[in-house]
CSV table of C-alpha atoms in Angstrom, one decimal:
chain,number,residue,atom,x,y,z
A,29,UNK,CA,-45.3,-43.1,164.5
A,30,UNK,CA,-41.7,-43.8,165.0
A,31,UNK,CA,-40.7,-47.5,165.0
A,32,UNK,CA,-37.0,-49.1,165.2
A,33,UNK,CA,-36.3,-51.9,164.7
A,34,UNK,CA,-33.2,-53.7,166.1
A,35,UNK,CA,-31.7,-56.7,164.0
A,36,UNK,CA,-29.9,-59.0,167.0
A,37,UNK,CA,-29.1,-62.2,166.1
A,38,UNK,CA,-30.6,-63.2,169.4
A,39,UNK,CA,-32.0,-66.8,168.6
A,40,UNK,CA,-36.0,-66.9,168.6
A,41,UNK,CA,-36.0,-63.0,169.0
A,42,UNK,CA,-39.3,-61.4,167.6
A,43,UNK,CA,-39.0,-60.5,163.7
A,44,UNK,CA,-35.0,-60.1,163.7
A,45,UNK,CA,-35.0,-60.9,160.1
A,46,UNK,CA,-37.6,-57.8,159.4
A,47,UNK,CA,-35.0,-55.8,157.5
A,48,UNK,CA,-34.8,-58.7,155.0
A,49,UNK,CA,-38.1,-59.0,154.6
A,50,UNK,CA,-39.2,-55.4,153.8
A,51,UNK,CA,-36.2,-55.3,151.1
A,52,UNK,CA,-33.6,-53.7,153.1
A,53,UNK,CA,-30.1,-54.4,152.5
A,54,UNK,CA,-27.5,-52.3,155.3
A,55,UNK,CA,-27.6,-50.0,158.2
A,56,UNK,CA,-29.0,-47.6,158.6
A,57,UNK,CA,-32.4,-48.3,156.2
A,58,UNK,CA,-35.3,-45.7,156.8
A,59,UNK,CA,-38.9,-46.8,155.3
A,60,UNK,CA,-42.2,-45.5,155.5
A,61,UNK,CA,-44.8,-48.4,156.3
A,62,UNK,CA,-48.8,-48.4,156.8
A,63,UNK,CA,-50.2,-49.7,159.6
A,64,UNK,CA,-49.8,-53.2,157.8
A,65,UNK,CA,-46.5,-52.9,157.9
A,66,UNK,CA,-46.6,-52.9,154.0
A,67,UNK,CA,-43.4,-50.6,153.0
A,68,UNK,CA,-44.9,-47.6,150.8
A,69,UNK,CA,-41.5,-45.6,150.9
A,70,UNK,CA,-37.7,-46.2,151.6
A,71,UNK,CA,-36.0,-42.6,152.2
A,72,UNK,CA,-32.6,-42.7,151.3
A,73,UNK,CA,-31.4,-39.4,152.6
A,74,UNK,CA,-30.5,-39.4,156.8
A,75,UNK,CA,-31.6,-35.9,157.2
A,76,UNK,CA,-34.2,-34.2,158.4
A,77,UNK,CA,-34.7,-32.5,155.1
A,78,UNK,CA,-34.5,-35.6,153.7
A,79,UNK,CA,-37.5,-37.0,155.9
A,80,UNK,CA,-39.4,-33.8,155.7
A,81,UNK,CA,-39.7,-34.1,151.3
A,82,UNK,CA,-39.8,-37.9,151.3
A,83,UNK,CA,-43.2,-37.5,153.8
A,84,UNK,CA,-44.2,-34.7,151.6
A,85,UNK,CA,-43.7,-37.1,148.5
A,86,UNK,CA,-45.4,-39.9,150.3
A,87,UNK,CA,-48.4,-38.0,151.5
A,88,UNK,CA,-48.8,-36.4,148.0
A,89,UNK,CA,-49.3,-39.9,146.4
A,90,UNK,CA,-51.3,-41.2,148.5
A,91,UNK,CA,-53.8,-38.0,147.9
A,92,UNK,CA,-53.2,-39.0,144.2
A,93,UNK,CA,-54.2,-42.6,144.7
A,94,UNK,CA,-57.0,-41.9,146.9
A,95,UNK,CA,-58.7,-39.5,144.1
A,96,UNK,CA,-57.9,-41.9,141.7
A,97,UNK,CA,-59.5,-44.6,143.0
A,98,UNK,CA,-62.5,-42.4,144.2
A,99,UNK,CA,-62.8,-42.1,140.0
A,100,UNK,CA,-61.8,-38.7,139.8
A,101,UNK,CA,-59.6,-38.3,136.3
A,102,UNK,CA,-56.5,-36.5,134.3
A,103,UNK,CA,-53.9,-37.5,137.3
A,104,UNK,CA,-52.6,-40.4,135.7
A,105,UNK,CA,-49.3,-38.4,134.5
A,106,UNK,CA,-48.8,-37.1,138.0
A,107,UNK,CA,-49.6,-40.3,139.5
A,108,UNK,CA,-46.8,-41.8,137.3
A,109,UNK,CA,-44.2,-38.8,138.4
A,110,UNK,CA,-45.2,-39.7,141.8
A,111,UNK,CA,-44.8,-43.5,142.0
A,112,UNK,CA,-41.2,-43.2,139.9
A,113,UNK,CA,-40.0,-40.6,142.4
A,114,UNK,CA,-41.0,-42.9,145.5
A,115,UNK,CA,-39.5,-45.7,144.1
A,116,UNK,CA,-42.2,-47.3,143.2
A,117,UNK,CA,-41.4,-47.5,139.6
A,118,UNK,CA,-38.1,-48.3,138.7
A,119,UNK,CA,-35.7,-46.5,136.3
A,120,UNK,CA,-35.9,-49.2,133.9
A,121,UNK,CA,-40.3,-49.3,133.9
A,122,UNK,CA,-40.5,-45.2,134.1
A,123,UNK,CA,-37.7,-45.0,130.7
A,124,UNK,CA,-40.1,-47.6,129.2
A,125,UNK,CA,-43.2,-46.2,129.8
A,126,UNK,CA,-42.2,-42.1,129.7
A,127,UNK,CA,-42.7,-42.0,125.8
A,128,UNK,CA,-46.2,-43.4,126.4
A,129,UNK,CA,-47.5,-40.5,128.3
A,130,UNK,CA,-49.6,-38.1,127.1
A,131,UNK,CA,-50.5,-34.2,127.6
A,132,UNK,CA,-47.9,-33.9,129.9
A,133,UNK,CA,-47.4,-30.1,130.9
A,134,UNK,CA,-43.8,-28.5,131.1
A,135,UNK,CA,-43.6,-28.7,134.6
A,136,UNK,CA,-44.4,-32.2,134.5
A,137,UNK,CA,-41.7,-32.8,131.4
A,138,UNK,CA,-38.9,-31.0,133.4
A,139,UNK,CA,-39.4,-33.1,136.7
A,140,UNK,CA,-39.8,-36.6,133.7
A,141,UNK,CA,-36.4,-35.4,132.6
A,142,UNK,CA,-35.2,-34.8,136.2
A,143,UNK,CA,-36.1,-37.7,137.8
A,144,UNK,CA,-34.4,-40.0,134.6
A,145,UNK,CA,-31.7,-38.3,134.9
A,146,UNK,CA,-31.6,-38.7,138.9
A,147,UNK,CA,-32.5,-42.7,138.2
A,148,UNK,CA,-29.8,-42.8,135.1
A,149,UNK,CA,-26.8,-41.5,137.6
A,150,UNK,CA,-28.3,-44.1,140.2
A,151,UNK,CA,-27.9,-46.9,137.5
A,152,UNK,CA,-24.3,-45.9,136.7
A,153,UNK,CA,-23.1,-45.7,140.2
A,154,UNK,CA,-25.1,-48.9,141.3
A,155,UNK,CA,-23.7,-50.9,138.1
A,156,UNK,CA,-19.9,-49.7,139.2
A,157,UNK,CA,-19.7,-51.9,142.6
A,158,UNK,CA,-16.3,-52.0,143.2
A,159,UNK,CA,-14.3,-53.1,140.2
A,160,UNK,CA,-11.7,-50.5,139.2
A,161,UNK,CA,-12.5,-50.7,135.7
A,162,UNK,CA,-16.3,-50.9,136.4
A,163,UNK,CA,-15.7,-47.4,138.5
A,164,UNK,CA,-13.5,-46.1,136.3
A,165,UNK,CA,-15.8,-46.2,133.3
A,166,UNK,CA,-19.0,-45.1,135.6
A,167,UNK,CA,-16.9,-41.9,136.7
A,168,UNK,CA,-16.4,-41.4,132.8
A,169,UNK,CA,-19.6,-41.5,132.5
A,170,UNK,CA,-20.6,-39.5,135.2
A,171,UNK,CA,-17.5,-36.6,134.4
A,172,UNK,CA,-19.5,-36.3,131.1
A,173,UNK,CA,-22.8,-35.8,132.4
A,174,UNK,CA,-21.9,-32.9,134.4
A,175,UNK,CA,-19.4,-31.7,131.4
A,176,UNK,CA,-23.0,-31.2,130.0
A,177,UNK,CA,-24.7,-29.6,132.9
A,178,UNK,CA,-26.8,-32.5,134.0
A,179,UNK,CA,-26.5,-32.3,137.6
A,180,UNK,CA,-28.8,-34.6,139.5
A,181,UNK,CA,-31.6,-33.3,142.3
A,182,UNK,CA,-29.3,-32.7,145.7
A,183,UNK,CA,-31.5,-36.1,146.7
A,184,UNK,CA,-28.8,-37.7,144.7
A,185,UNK,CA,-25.9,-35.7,145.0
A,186,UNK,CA,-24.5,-37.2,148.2
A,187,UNK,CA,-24.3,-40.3,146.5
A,188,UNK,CA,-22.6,-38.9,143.3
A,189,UNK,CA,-19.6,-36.7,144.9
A,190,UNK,CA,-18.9,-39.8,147.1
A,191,UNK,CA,-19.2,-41.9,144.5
A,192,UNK,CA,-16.8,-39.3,142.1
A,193,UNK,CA,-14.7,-38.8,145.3
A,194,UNK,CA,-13.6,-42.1,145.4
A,195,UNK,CA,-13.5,-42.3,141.7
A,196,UNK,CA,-11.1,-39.2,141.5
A,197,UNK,CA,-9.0,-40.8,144.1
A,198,UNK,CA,-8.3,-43.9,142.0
A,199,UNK,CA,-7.8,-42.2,138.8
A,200,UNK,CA,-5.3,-40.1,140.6
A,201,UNK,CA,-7.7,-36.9,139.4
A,202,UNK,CA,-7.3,-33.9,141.1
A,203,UNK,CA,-9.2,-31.6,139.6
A,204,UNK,CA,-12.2,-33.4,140.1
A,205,UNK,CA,-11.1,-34.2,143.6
A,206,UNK,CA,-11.0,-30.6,144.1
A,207,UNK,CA,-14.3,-30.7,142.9
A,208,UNK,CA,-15.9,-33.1,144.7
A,209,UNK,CA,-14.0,-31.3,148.1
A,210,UNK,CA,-15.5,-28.1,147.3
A,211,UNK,CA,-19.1,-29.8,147.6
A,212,UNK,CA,-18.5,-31.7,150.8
A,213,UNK,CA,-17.1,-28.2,152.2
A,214,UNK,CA,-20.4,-26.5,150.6
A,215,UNK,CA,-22.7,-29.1,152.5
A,216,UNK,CA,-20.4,-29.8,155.9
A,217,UNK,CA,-18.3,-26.7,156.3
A,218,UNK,CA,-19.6,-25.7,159.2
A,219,UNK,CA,-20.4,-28.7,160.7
A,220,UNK,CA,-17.8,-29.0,163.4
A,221,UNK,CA,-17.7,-33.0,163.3
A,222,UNK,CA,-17.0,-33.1,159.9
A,223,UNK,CA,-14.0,-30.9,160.4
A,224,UNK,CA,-11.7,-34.2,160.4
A,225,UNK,CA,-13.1,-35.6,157.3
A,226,UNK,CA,-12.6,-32.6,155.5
A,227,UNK,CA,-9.1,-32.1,156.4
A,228,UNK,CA,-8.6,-35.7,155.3
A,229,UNK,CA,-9.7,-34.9,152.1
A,230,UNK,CA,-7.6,-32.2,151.9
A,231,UNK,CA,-4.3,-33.9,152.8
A,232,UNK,CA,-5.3,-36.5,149.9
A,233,UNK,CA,-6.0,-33.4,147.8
A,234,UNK,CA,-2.2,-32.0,148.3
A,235,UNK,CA,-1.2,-36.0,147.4
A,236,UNK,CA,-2.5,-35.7,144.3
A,237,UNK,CA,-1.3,-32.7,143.0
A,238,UNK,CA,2.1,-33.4,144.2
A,239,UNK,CA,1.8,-37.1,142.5
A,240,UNK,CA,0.0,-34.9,139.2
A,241,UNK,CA,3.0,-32.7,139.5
B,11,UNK,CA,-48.2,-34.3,158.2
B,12,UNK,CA,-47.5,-31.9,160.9
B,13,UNK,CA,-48.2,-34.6,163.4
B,14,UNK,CA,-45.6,-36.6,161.8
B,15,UNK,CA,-42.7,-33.9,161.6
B,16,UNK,CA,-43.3,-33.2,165.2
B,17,UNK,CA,-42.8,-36.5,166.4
B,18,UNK,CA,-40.1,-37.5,163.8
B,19,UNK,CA,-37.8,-34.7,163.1
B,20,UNK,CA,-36.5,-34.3,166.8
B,21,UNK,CA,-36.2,-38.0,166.7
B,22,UNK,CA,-34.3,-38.0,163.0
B,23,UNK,CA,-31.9,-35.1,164.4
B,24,UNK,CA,-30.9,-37.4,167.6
B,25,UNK,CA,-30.0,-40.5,165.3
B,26,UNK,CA,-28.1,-38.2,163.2
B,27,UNK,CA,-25.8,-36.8,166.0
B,28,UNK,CA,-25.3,-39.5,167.3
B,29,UNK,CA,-24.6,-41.8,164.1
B,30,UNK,CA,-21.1,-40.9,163.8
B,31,UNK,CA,-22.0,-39.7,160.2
B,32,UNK,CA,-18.9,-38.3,159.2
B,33,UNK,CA,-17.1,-40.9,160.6
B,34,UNK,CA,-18.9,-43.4,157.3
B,35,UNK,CA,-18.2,-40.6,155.1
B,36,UNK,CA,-14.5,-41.0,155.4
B,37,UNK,CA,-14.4,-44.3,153.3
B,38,UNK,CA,-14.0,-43.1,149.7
B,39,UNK,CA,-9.9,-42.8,150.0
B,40,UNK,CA,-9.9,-46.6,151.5
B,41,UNK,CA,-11.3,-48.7,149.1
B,42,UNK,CA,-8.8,-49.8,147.4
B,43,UNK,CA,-8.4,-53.8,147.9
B,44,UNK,CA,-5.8,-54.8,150.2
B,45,UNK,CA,-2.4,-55.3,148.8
B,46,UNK,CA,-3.2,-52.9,145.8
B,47,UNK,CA,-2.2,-49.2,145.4
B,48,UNK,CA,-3.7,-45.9,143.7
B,49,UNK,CA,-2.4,-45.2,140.8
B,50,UNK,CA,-2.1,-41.9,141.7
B,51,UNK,CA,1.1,-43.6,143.1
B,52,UNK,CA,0.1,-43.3,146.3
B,53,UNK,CA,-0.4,-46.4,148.9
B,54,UNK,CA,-4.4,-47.0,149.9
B,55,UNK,CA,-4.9,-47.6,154.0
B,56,UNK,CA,-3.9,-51.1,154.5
B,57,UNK,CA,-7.2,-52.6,155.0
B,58,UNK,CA,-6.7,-56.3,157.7
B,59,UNK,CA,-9.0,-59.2,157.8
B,60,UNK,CA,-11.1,-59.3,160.8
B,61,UNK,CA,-9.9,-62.2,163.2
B,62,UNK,CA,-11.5,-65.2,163.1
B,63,UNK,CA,-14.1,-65.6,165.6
B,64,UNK,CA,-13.7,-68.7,168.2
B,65,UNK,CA,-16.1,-68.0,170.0
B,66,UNK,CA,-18.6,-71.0,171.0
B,67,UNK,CA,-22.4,-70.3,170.0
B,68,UNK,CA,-23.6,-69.9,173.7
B,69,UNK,CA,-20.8,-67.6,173.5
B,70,UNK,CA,-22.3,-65.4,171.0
B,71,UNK,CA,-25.3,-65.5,171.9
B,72,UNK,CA,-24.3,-64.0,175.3
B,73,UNK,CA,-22.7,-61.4,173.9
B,74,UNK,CA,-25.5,-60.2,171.2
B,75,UNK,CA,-28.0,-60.1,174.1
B,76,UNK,CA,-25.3,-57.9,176.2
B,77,UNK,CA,-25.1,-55.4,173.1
B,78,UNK,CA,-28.7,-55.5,172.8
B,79,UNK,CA,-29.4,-54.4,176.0
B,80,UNK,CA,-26.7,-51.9,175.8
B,81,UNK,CA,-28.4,-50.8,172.4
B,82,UNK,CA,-31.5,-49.8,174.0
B,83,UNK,CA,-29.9,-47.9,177.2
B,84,UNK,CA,-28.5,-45.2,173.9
B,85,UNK,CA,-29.6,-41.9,174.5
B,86,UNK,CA,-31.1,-41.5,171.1
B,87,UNK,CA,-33.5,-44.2,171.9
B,88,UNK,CA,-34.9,-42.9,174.7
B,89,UNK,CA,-34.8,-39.2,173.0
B,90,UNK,CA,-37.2,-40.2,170.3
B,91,UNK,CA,-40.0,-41.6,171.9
B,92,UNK,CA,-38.7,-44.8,169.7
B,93,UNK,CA,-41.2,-47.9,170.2
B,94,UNK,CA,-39.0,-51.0,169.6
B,95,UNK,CA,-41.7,-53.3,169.9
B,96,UNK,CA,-43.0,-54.2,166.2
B,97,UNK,CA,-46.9,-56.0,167.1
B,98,UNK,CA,-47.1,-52.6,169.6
B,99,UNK,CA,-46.3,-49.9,166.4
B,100,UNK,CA,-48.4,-51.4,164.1
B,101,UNK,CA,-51.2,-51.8,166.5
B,102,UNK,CA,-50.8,-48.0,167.8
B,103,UNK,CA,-50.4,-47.0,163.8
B,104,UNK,CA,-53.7,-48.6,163.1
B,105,UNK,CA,-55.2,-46.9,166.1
B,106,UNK,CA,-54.4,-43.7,165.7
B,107,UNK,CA,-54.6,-43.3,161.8
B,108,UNK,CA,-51.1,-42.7,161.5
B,109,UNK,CA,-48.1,-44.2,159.3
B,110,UNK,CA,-44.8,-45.5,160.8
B,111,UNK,CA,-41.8,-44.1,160.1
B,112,UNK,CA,-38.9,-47.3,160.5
B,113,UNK,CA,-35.8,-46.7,161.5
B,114,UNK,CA,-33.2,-50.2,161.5
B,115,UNK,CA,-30.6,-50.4,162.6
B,116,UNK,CA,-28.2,-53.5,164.6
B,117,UNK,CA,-27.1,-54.2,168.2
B,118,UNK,CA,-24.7,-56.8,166.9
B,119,UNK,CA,-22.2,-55.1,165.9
B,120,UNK,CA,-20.5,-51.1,166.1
């Protein structure tokens, strides 16, 4: 059922301050609520493909609770990786409690290891807020995780290449510019109203190699 | 779940073109503070304070109602089969089973 809600600022207009109080913190915010209007999932992607696997997601834990509480047993480890990848358990709780869990199958210990490693870049990038030496040492970090080859889920990856985009700008870093261009020309290429930004980024591009050079 | 994509997804696609994605996409070589440069030597967009607001709270008030009516003329709205009415989607989610799928977003400013 699709809802929107409209903050105003009209005085005495009908639950203008609903944003606020289901956690939400800028425009655009996209949540899944029950009838209730209890949140049970915030989708951070504003694409369809982002709707499409955060309603899969969603609709796969509730299944999970629903047989749990029916008494049916052996889901708790994919009742876990379900909560932690809705949100529901935070990085923090899921690093805590991920060396509790037990007979997990490697399928389940791959997604464990994705989804920390999707919650650790989160941390980094949400921890860097705009002080330059703050984002200078989360793009560090960040260049070294994919010096390694840990590349977040593509849920995440919008976030990181902006994140390193502006990074690689302030750090006067090409290559890594370069880098981060190539991926916004991988995802928007063809996308004709993106043709603008793209040929922004490649105007700042050719300024830093000529101030590199 | 099929349900839900076929009433969401068309909707989802609307908001998107007309979001003006790209156009928040082109901050990362801005954010430099005002006053302060790159240090890849070159000089960050010149960021200016917004003017001060005089305007008295009638005023305001006036004009938030004016883009809130203007708000809900956007084609995307319309487009989407959007209810705006929060009592009215929780009532018809109850009714019909179904979960909502919220969208917020502002009339008060761009």
């Amino acid at each position: 059922m699709p809802f929107l809600h409209i903050t105003t600022r009209i005085e005495g207009h009908p639950y203008d301050n609903l944003l606020r109080e289901k956690g939400g913190r800028g425009f655009p915010t996209l949540q899944f609520m029950d009838a209730d209007g209890n949140t049970l999932a915030v989708q951070s992607e504003r694409t369809v493909a982002g709707f499409e696997r955060t309603l899969a997601e969603l609709t796969r834990l509730l299944d999970l609770e629903k047989r749990v509480a029916a008494g049916e047993k052996g889901l708790e480890n994919g009742l876990f990786l379900a909560r932690f990848r809705l949100g529901r358990i935070s990085y923090a709780e899921a690093r805590e409690q991920a060396g509790r869990l037990k007979d997990l199958t490697a399928e389940q210990k791959r997604e464990l290891a994705a989804l920390l490693l999707d919650g650790e870049v989160q941390e980094i990038i949400s921890g860097a807020g705009r002080d330059p030496e703050k984002i200078a040492a989360a793009g560090r970090r960040l260049k070294e995780l994919l010096a390694e080859g840990r590349m977040p889920s593509e849920k995440i990856r919008p976030m990181m290449w902006s994140f390193l985009l502006r990074y690689a700008d302030q750090e006067g870093d090409a290559d890594l510019y370069a880098r981060a261009l190539a991926w916004y020309q991988e995802q928007y290429g063809d996308e004709p109203r993106a043709e603008s930004f793209l040929k922004r980024l490649q105007e700042r591009l050719k300024e830093l190699r000529a101030a590199g050079s | 779940m099929t349900d839900h994509r076929i009433l969401i997804a068309p909707a989802l696609a609307g908001l998107l073109l007309g979001a003006g994605m790209f156009a928040q996409e082109a901050k990362p070589a801005q954010t430099a503070k005002p006053g302060k440069q790159a240090r890849a030597g070159v000089p960050a967009a010149k960021l200016q304070a917004p003017p001060q607001d005089t305007r008295t709270q009638a005023e305001k008030q006036a004009d938030y109602k004016a883009r809130y009516a203007d708000k809900l003329k956007k084609e995307f709205i319309a487009f989407g089969g959007w209810i705006t009415d929060y009592d009215e989607a929780r009532a018809r989610a109850r009714a019909e089973g179904k979960l909502l799928f919220t969208y917020f977003t502002r009339s008060y400013a761009p």
